[in-house]
Amino acid sequence: MSLMNVRKKIYKSRIKMQRKSDKLFGPIRRVFLKNKDFTIISNNCWDWKVYFSYQLPYKSPTVNLLFPPDDFVRFISDLPRYMNEELTEIDLKSFHFYDHMVERNQKHDFEGSDFRKFVYCRLGDVDFVCWHYKTFEDLKSKWERRKTRINYNKILFKMNDSFNCTFEDFKKFLEVTKGKKSLFLTGNKQWKEYANSNPNVCYIKKFKKQGRVIDDVHHNVLPFNLTRYLNRLWKD
C-alpha cells in the first residue's frame, strides 16, 4: 500500500471518529450556546460542520455546497434576491469553474470520486457544486426546505481562500460584508496584514506553507473558541 493510500485511510478514519464525537458531545456543546437560531452562509461545507458539531438543525441552504469565489461574493451581495431565483441543474462543461474541477481531479483532490458525476447547479448567474448528493432532486428538495429557515436577522457570512480565490475576490468579500457579521479564513499572512484592522479576517497559521486554507471543515483550525465567538456575535 502506497504512502498516499495510508494517509487517505487515516484521514477518513479521523473524519469518522470526529462525526461520532460530534453526535455524542454536540448536545453538550449546544447547552453553552446563548443563541441557537442563526444562519451561516458559507462558500464550502464549513456551515455543515458548525451545525453538526452542535447537533443543530441546518438553517442554511448552503450546507454541503461549494461555490467558486466570484460566484459566492455575487451570491451574498444580494442574498434575498437569489433566494427567489429558480435553482436549476447544469452539466459539468457549463460550470463556471470547469477547468478548476479538471485540475483538482488530476491532483486526486476528490478522494477517488468521479467529479463528472457531481451535482452542478445554477442560481441566476451563480454556480455551485456538490458531491454529497447523488441526485439534483435530492439537493433541490433540501435547498427549498432549508432556505425557508434562514434567519435574516442573524446571518454569518463565511468564506475562505480556497477554490483559486484571488486577492480581488478577497477584497470584494470585505466590501459586500462591510457592517455585517462575517468571517474570512486565510492561509496567506499578507492578506491578513492587508486587512489588519478588520477583526473578521482570520489567519490560519496551520496553512502557512500552502498559502491558502486546505481544509477548514474536518479539522478544528480556528485559533479561537467557536462557542465564545458565536456568543459574541449575537448578544440577546
Short mmCIF file of C-alpha atoms in Angstrom, two decimals:
data_model
loop_
_atom_site.label_atom_id
_atom_site.label_comp_id
_atom_site.label_asym_id
_atom_site.label_seq_id
_atom_site.Cartn_x
_atom_site.Cartn_y
_atom_site.Cartn_z
CA MET A 1 0.00 0.00 0.00
CA SER A 2 1.36 3.40 -1.01
CA LEU A 3 2.01 6.17 1.50
CA MET A 4 -0.74 8.25 -0.14
CA ASN A 5 -3.30 5.47 0.39
CA VAL A 6 -2.23 5.09 4.02
CA ARG A 7 -2.71 8.81 4.58
CA LYS A 8 -6.16 8.68 2.97
CA LYS A 9 -7.21 5.81 5.23
CA ILE A 10 -6.00 7.66 8.32
CA TYR A 11 -7.76 10.84 7.16
CA LYS A 12 -11.07 9.03 6.57
CA SER A 13 -10.76 7.28 9.91
CA ARG A 14 -10.28 10.62 11.69
CA ILE A 15 -13.37 12.02 9.96
CA LYS A 16 -15.49 9.06 11.11
CA MET A 17 -14.24 9.43 14.68
CA GLN A 18 -14.96 13.16 14.63
CA ARG A 19 -18.52 12.59 13.45
CA LYS A 20 -19.13 10.07 16.23
CA SER A 21 -17.69 12.54 18.72
CA ASP A 22 -19.92 15.35 17.43
CA LYS A 23 -23.02 13.20 17.74
CA LEU A 24 -22.08 12.31 21.30
CA PHE A 25 -20.87 15.68 22.59
CA GLY A 26 -22.83 18.02 20.30
CA PRO A 27 -25.82 18.29 22.65
CA ILE A 28 -23.44 19.21 25.49
CA ARG A 29 -21.73 21.89 23.41
CA ARG A 30 -25.16 23.22 22.43
CA VAL A 31 -26.01 23.95 26.07
CA PHE A 32 -23.30 26.63 26.12
CA LEU A 33 -24.64 28.44 23.05
CA LYS A 34 -26.59 31.53 24.09
CA ASN A 35 -28.36 31.70 20.73
CA LYS A 36 -29.22 28.66 18.66
CA ASP A 37 -31.24 30.32 15.91
CA PHE A 38 -28.68 31.62 13.44
CA THR A 39 -27.82 31.15 9.78
CA ILE A 40 -24.38 30.59 8.31
CA ILE A 41 -23.93 31.26 4.61
CA SER A 42 -20.65 29.60 3.67
CA ASN A 43 -18.67 29.07 0.47
CA ASN A 44 -17.98 25.47 1.45
CA CYS A 45 -19.13 22.80 3.93
CA TRP A 46 -17.99 24.80 6.96
CA ASP A 47 -21.60 25.67 7.85
CA TRP A 48 -22.45 21.96 7.93
CA LYS A 49 -19.56 21.35 10.31
CA VAL A 50 -20.72 24.06 12.72
CA TYR A 51 -24.34 22.89 12.80
CA PHE A 52 -23.32 19.25 13.08
CA SER A 53 -20.81 19.85 15.88
CA TYR A 54 -23.63 21.36 17.97
CA GLN A 55 -26.26 18.95 16.62
CA LEU A 56 -28.37 21.90 15.47
CA PRO A 57 -30.92 21.95 12.61
CA TYR A 58 -29.46 23.11 9.29
CA LYS A 59 -30.72 26.68 8.98
CA SER A 60 -28.86 27.41 5.77
CA PRO A 61 -29.44 26.30 2.17
CA THR A 62 -25.66 26.36 1.52
CA VAL A 63 -24.94 23.34 3.72
CA ASN A 64 -22.62 20.90 1.90
CA LEU A 65 -22.24 23.12 -1.19
CA LEU A 66 -19.10 24.56 -2.77
CA PHE A 67 -19.11 27.95 -4.51
CA PRO A 68 -16.44 29.43 -6.79
CA PRO A 69 -15.18 32.62 -5.06
CA ASP A 70 -16.53 35.18 -7.54
CA ASP A 71 -19.92 33.46 -7.65
CA PHE A 72 -20.11 33.32 -3.86
CA VAL A 73 -19.38 37.03 -3.43
CA ARG A 74 -22.05 37.83 -6.01
CA PHE A 75 -24.46 35.50 -4.22
CA ILE A 76 -24.10 37.09 -0.78
CA SER A 77 -24.19 40.62 -2.19
CA ASP A 78 -27.94 40.20 -2.69
CA LEU A 79 -28.99 37.07 -0.82
CA PRO A 80 -32.78 37.74 -0.72
CA ARG A 81 -32.92 38.18 -4.50
CA TYR A 82 -31.00 34.98 -5.16
CA MET A 83 -33.26 33.09 -2.79
CA ASN A 84 -36.11 33.90 -5.18
CA GLU A 85 -34.23 32.56 -8.20
CA GLU A 86 -35.08 29.14 -9.58
CA LEU A 87 -32.42 26.53 -8.88
CA THR A 88 -31.52 24.53 -12.00
CA GLU A 89 -29.14 21.70 -12.81
CA ILE A 90 -26.34 22.27 -15.31
CA ASP A 91 -23.81 19.98 -16.94
CA LEU A 92 -20.18 19.92 -15.93
CA LYS A 93 -18.85 21.75 -19.00
CA SER A 94 -21.24 24.65 -18.35
CA PHE A 95 -19.90 25.09 -14.82
CA HIS A 96 -18.08 28.40 -14.34
CA PHE A 97 -15.08 26.65 -12.82
CA TYR A 98 -14.92 23.65 -15.14
CA ASP A 99 -11.15 23.99 -15.72
CA HIS A 100 -10.56 24.15 -11.98
CA MET A 101 -12.53 20.96 -11.39
CA VAL A 102 -10.45 19.17 -14.04
CA GLU A 103 -7.26 20.45 -12.41
CA ARG A 104 -8.31 19.30 -8.94
CA ASN A 105 -9.29 15.91 -10.29
CA GLN A 106 -5.84 15.50 -11.82
CA LYS A 107 -4.37 16.17 -8.37
CA HIS A 108 -6.62 13.47 -6.87
CA ASP A 109 -8.37 16.02 -4.64
CA PHE A 110 -11.70 14.19 -4.79
CA GLU A 111 -10.57 11.03 -2.97
CA GLY A 112 -11.20 8.81 -5.99
CA SER A 113 -14.73 10.14 -6.61
CA ASP A 114 -15.77 10.76 -10.21
CA PHE A 115 -16.10 14.55 -10.50
CA ARG A 116 -18.13 14.08 -13.67
CA LYS A 117 -20.93 12.64 -11.54
CA PHE A 118 -21.09 15.53 -9.06
CA VAL A 119 -24.24 17.66 -8.99
CA TYR A 120 -23.70 21.06 -10.64
CA CYS A 121 -26.24 23.83 -10.12
CA ARG A 122 -27.03 27.36 -11.26
CA LEU A 123 -28.97 30.03 -9.42
CA GLY A 124 -29.42 33.04 -11.69
CA ASP A 125 -25.79 33.83 -12.61
CA VAL A 126 -24.31 31.91 -9.66
CA ASP A 127 -22.91 28.38 -9.95
CA PHE A 128 -22.05 25.85 -7.26
CA VAL A 129 -21.21 22.17 -7.00
CA CYS A 130 -21.93 19.39 -4.53
CA TRP A 131 -20.61 15.83 -4.27
CA HIS A 132 -22.58 14.96 -1.13
CA TYR A 133 -25.84 14.42 -3.02
CA LYS A 134 -26.45 11.64 -5.51
CA THR A 135 -29.17 13.48 -7.41
CA PHE A 136 -30.19 17.03 -8.21
CA GLU A 137 -33.71 16.28 -7.00
CA ASP A 138 -32.44 15.40 -3.53
CA LEU A 139 -30.28 18.54 -3.38
CA LYS A 140 -33.11 20.78 -4.57
CA SER A 141 -35.62 19.43 -2.04
CA LYS A 142 -33.21 20.20 0.80
CA TRP A 143 -32.40 23.60 -0.72
CA GLU A 144 -36.07 24.58 -0.84
CA ARG A 145 -36.69 23.38 2.70
CA ARG A 146 -33.62 24.96 4.26
CA LYS A 147 -33.95 28.34 2.59
CA THR A 148 -37.22 28.84 4.50
CA ARG A 149 -35.23 28.52 7.74
CA ILE A 150 -32.89 31.45 7.04
CA ASN A 151 -32.79 33.92 9.91
CA TYR A 152 -32.08 37.16 8.06
CA ASN A 153 -31.57 38.95 11.36
CA LYS A 154 -28.71 36.69 12.40
CA ILE A 155 -26.51 35.73 9.46
CA LEU A 156 -22.80 34.97 9.46
CA PHE A 157 -21.20 35.15 6.01
CA LYS A 158 -18.16 32.87 5.95
CA MET A 159 -15.59 32.42 3.19
CA ASN A 160 -12.06 31.08 2.84
CA ASP A 161 -9.33 31.46 0.22
CA SER A 162 -9.68 28.02 -1.36
CA PHE A 163 -11.01 27.24 -4.86
CA ASN A 164 -8.42 29.54 -6.55
CA CYS A 165 -9.64 32.55 -4.57
CA THR A 166 -7.86 35.71 -5.73
CA PHE A 167 -6.90 38.84 -3.83
CA GLU A 168 -9.66 40.67 -5.74
CA ASP A 169 -12.23 38.10 -4.57
CA PHE A 170 -10.98 38.64 -1.02
CA LYS A 171 -11.35 42.43 -1.25
CA LYS A 172 -14.83 42.12 -2.78
CA PHE A 173 -15.89 39.87 0.11
CA LEU A 174 -14.76 42.53 2.59
CA GLU A 175 -16.69 45.18 0.65
CA VAL A 176 -20.02 43.33 0.41
CA THR A 177 -19.91 42.19 4.05
CA LYS A 178 -18.94 45.56 5.49
CA GLY A 179 -21.12 46.26 8.53
CA LYS A 180 -22.33 42.64 8.58
CA LYS A 181 -21.28 39.58 10.54
CA SER A 182 -18.57 37.90 8.52
CA LEU A 183 -15.55 35.63 8.81
CA PHE A 184 -12.80 35.13 6.23
CA LEU A 185 -10.25 32.37 6.81
CA THR A 186 -6.92 32.65 5.00
CA GLY A 187 -3.58 30.89 4.94
CA ASN A 188 -1.97 33.96 3.37
CA LYS A 189 -0.37 36.18 6.00
CA GLN A 190 -0.14 39.12 3.60
CA TRP A 191 -3.90 39.12 3.15
CA LYS A 192 -4.33 39.27 6.91
CA GLU A 193 -1.83 42.12 7.11
CA TYR A 194 -3.73 43.98 4.36
CA ALA A 195 -6.91 43.81 6.46
CA ASN A 196 -5.11 44.09 9.79
CA SER A 197 -7.73 46.43 11.24
CA ASN A 198 -10.54 44.06 10.24
CA PRO A 199 -11.21 41.54 13.06
CA ASN A 200 -13.32 39.44 10.70
CA VAL A 201 -10.23 38.24 8.79
CA CYS A 202 -8.57 35.26 10.46
CA TYR A 203 -5.12 33.97 9.55
CA ILE A 204 -4.73 30.19 9.91
CA LYS A 205 -1.06 29.56 10.61
CA LYS A 206 -1.53 25.83 10.04
CA PHE A 207 -1.70 26.52 6.29
CA LYS A 208 1.22 28.92 6.12
CA LYS A 209 3.19 26.60 3.83
CA GLN A 210 0.34 26.20 1.34
CA GLY A 211 -0.57 29.90 1.46
CA ARG A 212 -4.28 29.06 1.42
CA VAL A 213 -6.75 27.15 3.54
CA ILE A 214 -6.76 23.48 2.56
CA ASP A 215 -9.41 22.09 4.92
CA ASP A 216 -11.38 24.07 7.50
CA VAL A 217 -14.20 21.52 7.69
CA HIS A 218 -12.74 18.29 9.03
CA HIS A 219 -10.21 19.88 11.36
CA ASN A 220 -10.61 22.45 14.09
CA VAL A 221 -8.31 25.09 12.58
CA LEU A 222 -9.81 28.15 14.28
CA PRO A 223 -7.37 29.88 16.66
CA PHE A 224 -10.25 30.76 18.97
CA ASN A 225 -13.13 29.11 20.81
CA LEU A 226 -16.06 28.80 18.39
CA THR A 227 -18.74 28.82 21.09
CA ARG A 228 -17.45 32.07 22.58
CA TYR A 229 -17.18 33.55 19.10
CA LEU A 230 -20.79 32.72 18.22
CA ASN A 231 -21.99 34.01 21.58
CA ARG A 232 -20.26 37.35 20.99
CA LEU A 233 -21.76 37.68 17.51
CA TRP A 234 -25.32 37.72 18.73
CA LYS A 235 -25.90 39.02 22.19
CA ASP A 236 -29.57 38.88 23.15
#
